[in-house]
């Protein structure tokens, strides 16, 4: 499964950990990179000095490549751009916006840029900046989501650019990895699965909310405000749905801010925003990042091996 993108990024396995705000600290990113995937520090809305500490943690754990995910809505974005340049971060992923205006600075610093794109049009616009790959994130994902599902989005992005595509949204096992390859992707990004990694620092209650979730429990709120967010249903989502029904969008935005921190750091999974994707129903236990990667690769190899056996025996 060593794809050309693995070569470009310097990773052993085509598995990228989602750069989730508050959740993806240096401990998680370092463990994923050490295990041969691409660990990603989630800058979220944090100031540069906090992210500098997370970068130092990763560097104390492994020499392997890692990334910093820049959420472009952050009020600290300019100092974070300065930070990734000055700390010589090898790879930057971006989300929640168009990184166009930062590309010249990042590129001239030799940083590989991998943006999440919300449409084929944005993907095509960004290709002229010589980006390394794009992440096509389907709305099965947790957190802020776009309009399209992974199975429809990934092949259309793959058809519209000739650079590697990374599939994200609803992927957490070997079946999802192989499906992503068949859709035209060269790697997968997983967020929810890595929240339940042993090295992830999120509160135990947050991890248990994902482990206890069933297939339909990751619901969308905020569609009416134009900022849909997928979280595990709880008292907060019921309150937000009520505000939406009564057309109180502005109150909704206020409620949503800070609610992510309440869930991740304080473990308040009733009044907090438990951002997680639709694959939560398939996550049954907390295991190490190394084991997550090992199991996915082993399962994908077993599926291919059994397919080959059945082809040889004429059963397929
Ligand atoms: O064309 C344009 O300018 C718009 O471009 C884009 C628009 C949207 C996107 C997009 C959609 N999804 C993603 C990647 N996923 C995400 O960014 N998911 C997120 N979940 C939680 C987040 S943390 C947070 C905490 C508090 C408040 C707000 N956000 S960010 N990027 C990418 C590009």
Tab-separated table of C-alpha atoms and ligand atoms in Angstrom:
chain	number	residue	atom	x	y	z
A	1	UNK	CA	0.000	0.000	0.000
A	2	UNK	CA	3.076	2.218	-0.392
A	3	UNK	CA	1.552	4.785	-2.810
A	4	UNK	CA	3.444	7.601	-4.627
A	5	UNK	CA	1.921	9.974	-2.044
A	6	UNK	CA	3.632	7.961	0.743
A	7	UNK	CA	6.918	8.639	-1.038
A	8	UNK	CA	6.121	12.367	-1.415
A	9	UNK	CA	5.206	12.735	2.278
A	10	UNK	CA	7.920	10.372	3.565
A	11	UNK	CA	5.444	8.087	5.372
A	12	UNK	CA	5.437	4.253	5.494
A	13	UNK	CA	1.630	3.793	5.430
A	14	UNK	CA	-1.072	5.778	3.524
A	15	UNK	CA	-2.795	6.697	6.810
A	16	UNK	CA	-3.121	10.311	8.005
A	17	UNK	CA	-4.520	11.266	11.419
A	18	UNK	CA	-7.065	14.114	11.341
A	19	UNK	CA	-5.714	17.400	12.789
A	20	UNK	CA	-8.594	17.914	15.194
A	21	UNK	CA	-8.786	21.076	17.279
A	22	UNK	CA	-8.106	20.470	21.030
A	23	UNK	CA	-7.840	16.707	20.384
A	24	UNK	CA	-4.765	16.300	18.148
A	25	UNK	CA	-1.928	17.257	20.517
A	26	UNK	CA	1.763	16.370	20.157
A	27	UNK	CA	1.333	13.103	22.084
A	28	UNK	CA	-1.126	11.765	19.477
A	29	UNK	CA	0.652	13.189	16.413
A	30	UNK	CA	4.026	11.891	17.636
A	31	UNK	CA	2.640	8.380	18.211
A	32	UNK	CA	1.041	8.233	14.743
A	33	UNK	CA	4.196	9.499	12.987
A	34	UNK	CA	6.362	7.115	15.042
A	35	UNK	CA	4.115	4.224	13.879
A	36	UNK	CA	4.634	5.135	10.201
A	37	UNK	CA	1.505	7.173	9.509
A	38	UNK	CA	1.320	10.966	9.260
A	39	UNK	CA	0.709	12.508	12.683
A	40	UNK	CA	-0.980	15.909	12.554
A	41	UNK	CA	-1.064	18.540	15.323
A	42	UNK	CA	-4.450	20.326	15.366
A	43	UNK	CA	-3.844	24.072	15.782
A	44	UNK	CA	-7.599	24.831	15.994
A	45	UNK	CA	-7.940	28.278	17.569
A	46	UNK	CA	-4.800	27.981	19.749
A	47	UNK	CA	-2.092	30.700	19.816
A	48	UNK	CA	1.329	30.011	18.237
A	49	UNK	CA	3.213	29.499	21.520
A	50	UNK	CA	0.929	26.580	22.454
A	51	UNK	CA	1.465	24.926	19.064
A	52	UNK	CA	5.233	25.473	19.354
A	53	UNK	CA	5.154	23.263	22.483
A	54	UNK	CA	3.205	20.558	20.622
A	55	UNK	CA	5.774	20.627	17.783
A	56	UNK	CA	8.604	20.182	20.323
A	57	UNK	CA	6.746	17.202	21.860
A	58	UNK	CA	6.500	15.475	18.460
A	59	UNK	CA	10.195	16.132	17.724
A	60	UNK	CA	11.124	14.585	21.106
A	61	UNK	CA	9.223	11.417	20.098
A	62	UNK	CA	10.266	10.772	16.487
A	63	UNK	CA	12.372	11.940	13.533
A	64	UNK	CA	9.573	10.894	11.136
A	65	UNK	CA	7.610	13.549	9.234
A	66	UNK	CA	4.558	15.141	10.868
A	67	UNK	CA	2.137	17.942	9.971
A	68	UNK	CA	0.387	20.893	11.574
A	69	UNK	CA	-3.251	21.453	10.607
A	70	UNK	CA	-4.147	25.129	10.285
A	71	UNK	CA	-7.830	25.983	10.719
A	72	UNK	CA	-7.989	29.047	8.500
A	73	UNK	CA	-10.792	30.678	10.530
A	74	UNK	CA	-8.442	30.986	13.515
A	75	UNK	CA	-7.741	34.552	14.695
A	76	UNK	CA	-4.108	33.434	15.234
A	77	UNK	CA	-3.562	32.298	11.620
A	78	UNK	CA	-0.838	34.852	10.765
A	79	UNK	CA	1.364	33.990	13.770
A	80	UNK	CA	0.776	30.271	13.066
A	81	UNK	CA	2.049	30.716	9.492
A	82	UNK	CA	5.170	32.413	10.929
A	83	UNK	CA	5.546	29.513	13.399
A	84	UNK	CA	5.377	26.642	10.867
A	85	UNK	CA	7.938	28.516	8.718
A	86	UNK	CA	10.325	29.300	11.594
A	87	UNK	CA	10.028	25.761	13.099
A	88	UNK	CA	10.579	24.209	9.636
A	89	UNK	CA	7.420	22.082	9.917
A	90	UNK	CA	7.649	19.690	6.911
A	91	UNK	CA	3.928	19.426	6.044
A	92	UNK	CA	0.907	21.669	6.651
A	93	UNK	CA	-2.719	20.661	6.164
A	94	UNK	CA	-5.420	23.334	6.110
A	95	UNK	CA	-9.168	23.317	6.804
A	96	UNK	CA	-12.250	25.536	6.982
A	97	UNK	CA	-11.168	27.978	4.301
A	98	UNK	CA	-9.100	28.758	1.204
A	99	UNK	CA	-5.308	28.789	1.893
A	100	UNK	CA	-4.584	30.668	-1.368
A	101	UNK	CA	-3.259	33.837	0.267
A	102	UNK	CA	-0.699	31.924	2.396
A	103	UNK	CA	0.578	29.623	-0.352
A	104	UNK	CA	3.471	31.793	-1.575
A	105	UNK	CA	4.953	32.033	1.960
A	106	UNK	CA	4.491	28.337	2.735
A	107	UNK	CA	5.792	27.182	-0.642
A	108	UNK	CA	8.909	29.395	-0.583
A	109	UNK	CA	9.666	27.937	2.887
A	110	UNK	CA	9.653	24.480	1.249
A	111	UNK	CA	6.609	23.366	3.237
A	112	UNK	CA	4.391	20.720	1.598
A	113	UNK	CA	0.776	21.991	1.687
A	114	UNK	CA	-2.220	19.605	1.739
A	115	UNK	CA	-5.540	21.501	1.914
A	116	UNK	CA	-8.967	20.072	2.654
A	117	UNK	CA	-11.140	21.082	-0.274
A	118	UNK	CA	-14.911	21.415	-0.171
A	119	UNK	CA	-15.454	21.197	-3.944
A	120	UNK	CA	-13.781	20.274	-7.252
A	121	UNK	CA	-13.711	23.989	-8.153
A	122	UNK	CA	-11.638	24.852	-5.076
A	123	UNK	CA	-9.361	21.858	-5.736
A	124	UNK	CA	-8.714	23.087	-9.291
A	125	UNK	CA	-8.071	26.658	-8.054
A	126	UNK	CA	-5.482	25.431	-5.561
A	127	UNK	CA	-3.613	23.076	-7.921
A	128	UNK	CA	-1.916	26.076	-9.602
A	129	UNK	CA	-0.126	26.702	-6.262
A	130	UNK	CA	1.702	23.367	-6.684
A	131	UNK	CA	0.154	21.810	-3.556
A	132	UNK	CA	1.289	18.243	-2.739
A	133	UNK	CA	-2.198	16.668	-2.472
A	134	UNK	CA	-5.781	17.532	-1.541
A	135	UNK	CA	-7.974	16.033	1.174
A	136	UNK	CA	-11.510	15.286	-0.041
A	137	UNK	CA	-13.547	15.146	3.162
A	138	UNK	CA	-17.070	13.744	2.928
A	139	UNK	CA	-19.859	14.854	5.251
A	140	UNK	CA	-19.736	11.552	7.107
A	141	UNK	CA	-16.873	13.251	8.972
A	142	UNK	CA	-17.141	14.814	12.397
A	143	UNK	CA	-16.906	18.551	13.019
A	144	UNK	CA	-17.472	21.165	10.361
A	145	UNK	CA	-18.619	19.410	7.185
A	146	UNK	CA	-19.311	20.156	3.540
A	147	UNK	CA	-22.321	19.117	1.461
A	148	UNK	CA	-21.124	15.891	-0.223
A	149	UNK	CA	-20.594	12.295	0.880
A	150	UNK	CA	-17.192	10.609	0.542
A	151	UNK	CA	-18.218	8.051	-2.121
A	152	UNK	CA	-19.510	10.817	-4.446
A	153	UNK	CA	-16.875	13.486	-3.626
A	154	UNK	CA	-13.596	11.513	-3.845
A	155	UNK	CA	-13.858	10.275	-7.483
A	156	UNK	CA	-15.039	13.707	-8.684
A	157	UNK	CA	-12.081	15.414	-6.977
A	158	UNK	CA	-9.766	12.685	-8.365
A	159	UNK	CA	-11.172	13.372	-11.879
A	160	UNK	CA	-10.709	17.130	-11.544
A	161	UNK	CA	-7.032	17.312	-10.450
A	162	UNK	CA	-3.958	15.281	-11.394
A	163	UNK	CA	-2.367	15.426	-7.941
A	164	UNK	CA	-2.888	12.773	-5.217
A	165	UNK	CA	-6.206	12.757	-3.374
A	166	UNK	CA	-6.638	11.753	0.287
A	167	UNK	CA	-10.104	10.409	1.203
A	168	UNK	CA	-11.645	11.413	4.546
A	169	UNK	CA	-15.020	10.939	6.215
A	170	UNK	CA	-16.498	7.595	7.360
A	171	UNK	CA	-13.228	5.604	7.150
A	172	UNK	CA	-11.887	3.556	10.079
A	173	UNK	CA	-10.848	0.075	8.856
A	174	UNK	CA	-9.236	-1.925	6.017
A	175	UNK	CA	-12.489	-1.971	4.039
A	176	UNK	CA	-12.543	1.843	4.032
A	177	UNK	CA	-8.883	2.009	2.995
A	178	UNK	CA	-9.452	-0.314	0.006
A	179	UNK	CA	-12.679	1.515	-0.918
A	180	UNK	CA	-10.769	4.809	-0.915
A	181	UNK	CA	-8.147	3.355	-3.284
A	182	UNK	CA	-10.908	2.161	-5.656
A	183	UNK	CA	-12.440	5.674	-5.598
A	184	UNK	CA	-9.106	7.107	-6.790
A	185	UNK	CA	-7.460	8.134	-3.501
A	186	UNK	CA	-3.815	7.373	-2.586
A	187	UNK	CA	-4.311	7.628	1.198
A	188	UNK	CA	-6.980	8.060	3.861
A	189	UNK	CA	-7.393	10.591	6.691
A	190	UNK	CA	-9.117	9.405	9.879
A	191	UNK	CA	-10.265	11.625	12.740
A	192	UNK	CA	-12.863	9.795	14.882
A	193	UNK	CA	-10.841	6.553	14.885
A	194	UNK	CA	-7.774	8.368	16.275
A	195	UNK	CA	-9.772	10.185	18.982
A	196	UNK	CA	-9.996	6.678	20.527
A	197	UNK	CA	-6.248	6.094	20.257
A	198	UNK	CA	-4.578	5.389	23.617
A	199	UNK	CA	-2.173	8.337	23.127
A	200	UNK	CA	-5.016	10.793	22.459
A	201	UNK	CA	-5.330	13.247	25.379
A	202	UNK	CA	-9.086	13.887	25.011
A	203	UNK	CA	-11.159	13.245	28.165
A	204	UNK	CA	-12.166	9.601	28.760
A	205	UNK	CA	-15.841	10.623	28.659
A	206	UNK	CA	-15.322	11.930	25.088
A	207	UNK	CA	-13.729	8.637	23.991
A	208	UNK	CA	-16.491	6.628	25.697
A	209	UNK	CA	-19.175	8.729	23.976
A	210	UNK	CA	-17.691	7.570	20.636
A	211	UNK	CA	-17.317	3.927	21.792
A	212	UNK	CA	-20.933	3.889	23.076
A	213	UNK	CA	-22.357	5.623	19.964
A	214	UNK	CA	-24.542	3.667	17.531
A	215	UNK	CA	-24.600	4.109	13.740
A	216	UNK	CA	-27.134	6.988	13.703
A	217	UNK	CA	-25.955	8.909	16.807
A	218	UNK	CA	-23.596	11.352	15.021
A	219	UNK	CA	-26.093	14.071	14.016
A	220	UNK	CA	-25.775	17.401	12.151
A	221	UNK	CA	-26.682	20.754	13.739
A	222	UNK	CA	-26.287	24.277	12.369
A	223	UNK	CA	-27.398	23.583	8.775
A	224	UNK	CA	-29.671	26.651	9.047
A	225	UNK	CA	-26.668	28.877	9.913
A	226	UNK	CA	-24.696	27.621	6.898
A	227	UNK	CA	-22.113	26.059	9.241
A	228	UNK	CA	-23.206	22.408	9.602
A	229	UNK	CA	-21.353	20.497	12.314
A	230	UNK	CA	-21.557	16.760	13.017
A	231	UNK	CA	-21.471	15.736	16.707
A	232	UNK	CA	-22.758	12.871	18.829
A	233	UNK	CA	-26.325	13.651	19.881
A	234	UNK	CA	-26.762	14.851	23.465
A	235	UNK	CA	-28.545	17.572	25.498
A	236	UNK	CA	-26.658	20.283	23.544
A	237	UNK	CA	-27.739	18.992	20.104
A	238	UNK	CA	-31.353	18.774	21.286
A	239	UNK	CA	-31.080	22.412	22.507
A	240	UNK	CA	-29.477	23.515	19.201
A	241	UNK	CA	-32.141	21.722	17.134
A	242	UNK	CA	-34.825	23.555	19.168
A	243	UNK	CA	-33.112	26.927	18.530
A	244	UNK	CA	-32.986	26.074	14.820
A	245	UNK	CA	-36.695	25.161	14.739
A	246	UNK	CA	-37.486	28.526	16.361
A	247	UNK	CA	-35.186	30.362	13.912
A	248	UNK	CA	-32.744	31.564	16.625
A	249	UNK	CA	-29.560	31.055	14.532
A	250	UNK	CA	-27.451	33.754	16.235
A	251	UNK	CA	-27.935	32.144	19.667
A	252	UNK	CA	-26.898	28.847	18.050
A	253	UNK	CA	-23.485	30.161	16.924
A	254	UNK	CA	-22.778	31.504	20.441
A	255	UNK	CA	-23.704	28.158	22.010
A	256	UNK	CA	-21.395	26.265	19.632
A	257	UNK	CA	-18.248	28.256	20.447
A	258	UNK	CA	-16.342	26.898	23.457
A	259	UNK	CA	-18.598	23.854	23.484
A	260	UNK	CA	-15.877	21.775	21.788
A	261	UNK	CA	-13.406	22.589	24.572
A	262	UNK	CA	-16.035	21.673	27.214
A	263	UNK	CA	-16.352	18.186	25.692
A	264	UNK	CA	-12.681	17.467	24.901
A	265	UNK	CA	-10.985	18.987	27.954
A	266	UNK	CA	-13.665	18.925	30.666
A	267	UNK	CA	-15.346	15.713	29.469
A	268	UNK	CA	-18.767	17.394	29.560
A	269	UNK	CA	-20.417	15.169	26.944
A	270	UNK	CA	-23.949	16.382	27.732
A	271	UNK	CA	-23.507	20.161	27.326
A	272	UNK	CA	-20.313	20.001	25.234
A	273	UNK	CA	-19.893	19.569	21.469
A	274	UNK	CA	-18.784	15.944	20.982
A	275	UNK	CA	-17.465	16.314	17.435
A	276	UNK	CA	-17.291	12.847	15.835
A	277	UNK	CA	-18.204	11.225	12.510
A	278	UNK	CA	-20.729	8.639	11.390
A	279	UNK	CA	-18.132	5.877	11.769
A	280	UNK	CA	-18.382	6.259	15.574
A	281	UNK	CA	-20.790	3.289	15.613
A	282	UNK	CA	-17.929	1.079	14.366
A	283	UNK	CA	-15.382	2.207	17.004
A	284	UNK	CA	-15.614	-0.308	19.859
A	285	UNK	CA	-12.388	0.098	21.829
A	286	UNK	CA	-9.423	2.359	22.663
A	287	UNK	CA	-6.143	0.945	21.262
A	288	UNK	CA	-2.694	2.384	20.521
A	289	UNK	CA	-2.047	4.396	17.343
A	290	UNK	CA	0.413	1.697	16.266
A	291	UNK	CA	-2.270	-0.981	16.675
A	292	UNK	CA	-4.851	1.109	14.787
A	293	UNK	CA	-2.486	1.335	11.808
A	294	UNK	CA	-1.355	-2.325	12.046
A	295	UNK	CA	-4.938	-3.656	12.154
A	296	UNK	CA	-6.090	-1.571	9.175
A	297	UNK	CA	-3.133	-2.644	7.003
A	298	UNK	CA	-3.509	-6.318	8.068
A	299	UNK	CA	-7.261	-6.301	7.334
A	300	UNK	CA	-6.741	-4.727	3.894
A	301	UNK	CA	-4.047	-7.311	3.064
A	302	UNK	CA	-6.337	-10.169	4.198
A	303	UNK	CA	-9.216	-8.887	2.011
A	304	UNK	CA	-6.912	-8.691	-1.036
A	305	UNK	CA	-5.449	-12.156	-0.312
A	306	UNK	CA	-8.914	-13.744	-0.013
A	307	UNK	CA	-10.055	-11.954	-3.200
A	308	UNK	CA	-7.023	-13.401	-5.008
A	309	UNK	CA	-7.783	-16.897	-3.669
A	310	UNK	CA	-11.403	-16.620	-4.867
A	311	UNK	CA	-10.307	-15.334	-8.278
A	312	UNK	CA	-7.865	-18.284	-8.563
A	313	UNK	CA	-10.599	-20.747	-7.508
A	314	UNK	CA	-12.935	-19.146	-10.062
A	315	UNK	CA	-15.407	-18.109	-7.348
A	316	UNK	CA	-15.286	-14.421	-8.450
B	1	LIG	O1	-13.782	28.415	-1.055
B	1	LIG	C1	-13.670	28.795	0.132
B	1	LIG	O2	-13.153	29.846	0.547
B	1	LIG	C2	-14.155	27.836	1.231
B	1	LIG	O3	-13.174	26.814	1.290
B	1	LIG	C3	-13.372	25.822	2.178
B	1	LIG	C4	-14.527	25.712	2.962
B	1	LIG	C5	-14.659	24.640	3.856
B	1	LIG	C6	-13.636	23.721	3.951
B	1	LIG	C7	-13.703	22.636	4.876
B	1	LIG	C8	-14.787	21.845	5.205
B	1	LIG	N1	-14.330	20.939	6.101
B	1	LIG	C9	-13.030	21.177	6.262
B	1	LIG	C10	-12.088	20.413	7.082
B	1	LIG	N2	-12.762	20.050	8.282
B	1	LIG	C11	-12.762	20.928	9.332
B	1	LIG	O4	-12.159	21.998	9.327
B	1	LIG	N3	-13.486	20.492	10.402
B	1	LIG	C12	-13.510	21.147	11.590
B	1	LIG	N4	-14.233	20.666	12.578
B	1	LIG	C13	-14.105	21.381	13.714
B	1	LIG	C14	-13.198	22.369	13.646
B	1	LIG	S1	-12.606	23.192	14.995
B	1	LIG	C15	-13.598	24.532	15.288
B	1	LIG	C16	-13.715	24.901	16.583
B	1	LIG	C17	-14.486	25.981	16.832
B	1	LIG	C18	-15.077	26.653	15.814
B	1	LIG	C19	-14.894	26.224	14.525
B	1	LIG	N5	-14.177	25.143	14.276
B	1	LIG	S2	-12.641	22.560	12.047
B	1	LIG	N6	-12.641	22.201	5.547
B	1	LIG	C20	-12.471	23.852	3.175
B	1	LIG	C21	-12.351	24.899	2.291
